[in-house]
Short mmCIF file of C-alpha atoms in Angstrom, two decimals:
data_model
loop_
_atom_site.label_atom_id
_atom_site.label_comp_id
_atom_site.label_asym_id
_atom_site.label_seq_id
_atom_site.Cartn_x
_atom_site.Cartn_y
_atom_site.Cartn_z
CA UNK A 1 23.13 49.87 15.33
CA UNK A 2 21.48 46.72 13.68
CA UNK A 3 19.48 46.79 10.35
CA UNK A 4 18.02 44.12 8.84
CA UNK A 5 18.42 43.14 4.99
CA UNK A 6 15.70 41.59 3.48
CA UNK A 7 16.24 40.14 -0.09
CA UNK A 8 13.49 39.33 -2.55
CA UNK A 9 13.51 37.71 -5.97
CA UNK A 10 11.58 39.76 -8.75
CA UNK A 11 8.63 38.13 -10.68
CA UNK A 12 10.08 37.63 -13.85
CA UNK A 13 13.77 38.47 -14.45
CA UNK A 14 15.11 36.91 -11.47
CA UNK A 15 17.16 39.64 -9.96
CA UNK A 16 17.36 40.19 -6.30
CA UNK A 17 16.30 43.42 -4.65
CA UNK A 18 16.98 44.50 -1.20
CA UNK A 19 15.09 46.07 1.44
CA UNK A 20 17.14 47.38 4.29
CA UNK A 21 15.47 48.75 7.39
CA UNK A 22 16.85 50.67 10.24
CA UNK A 23 15.80 50.56 13.75
CA UNK A 24 14.34 47.28 14.13
CA UNK A 25 13.17 44.50 16.70
CA UNK A 26 16.39 42.66 17.01
CA UNK A 27 14.55 39.80 18.70
CA UNK A 28 12.33 38.37 15.72
CA UNK A 29 12.46 34.87 14.64
CA UNK A 30 12.87 33.36 11.31
CA UNK A 31 9.49 32.50 11.17
CA UNK A 32 8.07 35.87 11.89
CA UNK A 33 10.29 37.78 9.36
CA UNK A 34 9.49 35.14 6.51
CA UNK A 35 5.64 35.63 7.04
CA UNK A 36 6.16 39.62 6.84
CA UNK A 37 7.97 39.14 3.73
CA UNK A 38 5.32 36.86 2.10
CA UNK A 39 3.19 39.65 3.18
CA UNK A 40 5.06 42.11 1.70
CA UNK A 41 5.41 40.05 -1.49
CA UNK A 42 1.60 39.10 -1.62
CA UNK A 43 0.68 43.02 -1.38
CA UNK A 44 2.62 43.28 -4.94
CA UNK A 45 3.05 46.87 -3.72
CA UNK A 46 6.72 47.52 -5.63
CA UNK A 47 7.07 47.24 -9.21
CA UNK A 48 10.02 48.70 -11.45
CA UNK A 49 9.26 50.85 -14.61
CA UNK A 50 8.49 47.82 -16.74
CA UNK A 51 5.42 47.07 -14.39
CA UNK A 52 7.54 44.01 -13.13
CA UNK A 53 7.05 42.93 -9.48
CA UNK A 54 10.54 43.59 -7.71
CA UNK A 55 9.72 42.10 -4.49
CA UNK A 56 7.86 38.53 -5.40
CA UNK A 57 9.50 35.63 -3.72
CA UNK A 58 11.32 35.80 -0.19
CA UNK A 59 15.15 35.05 -0.62
CA UNK A 60 16.54 35.70 2.85
CA UNK A 61 17.00 38.39 5.86
CA UNK A 62 19.85 39.47 7.49
CA UNK A 63 20.54 41.45 10.60
CA UNK A 64 23.61 43.49 9.83
CA UNK A 65 25.63 45.31 11.98
CA UNK A 66 26.83 49.02 11.52
CA UNK A 67 30.20 49.70 13.53
CA UNK A 68 31.74 53.20 13.58
CA UNK A 69 35.50 53.44 13.61
CA UNK A 70 36.11 56.69 15.09
CA UNK A 71 39.18 58.09 13.24
CA UNK A 72 39.22 61.02 15.57
CA UNK A 73 36.51 63.12 17.86
CA UNK A 74 37.14 66.67 19.06
CA UNK A 75 35.64 67.47 22.43
#
């Protein structure tokens, strides 16, 4: 299964925060993802306990592939 890892820089401290999404469309292009990330940043929905905007600036987006390595399976 693929997931989408969206990385954003915070508004004040410059820390990088990740938003990981599962069950995503794996055919998205960079422009579409970047535009969606900018909408998330512009909405200013996510703040930490100090009131700092966590997802202020889009930094990167990466498709991640998770592979299960089965050690054993009883049937």
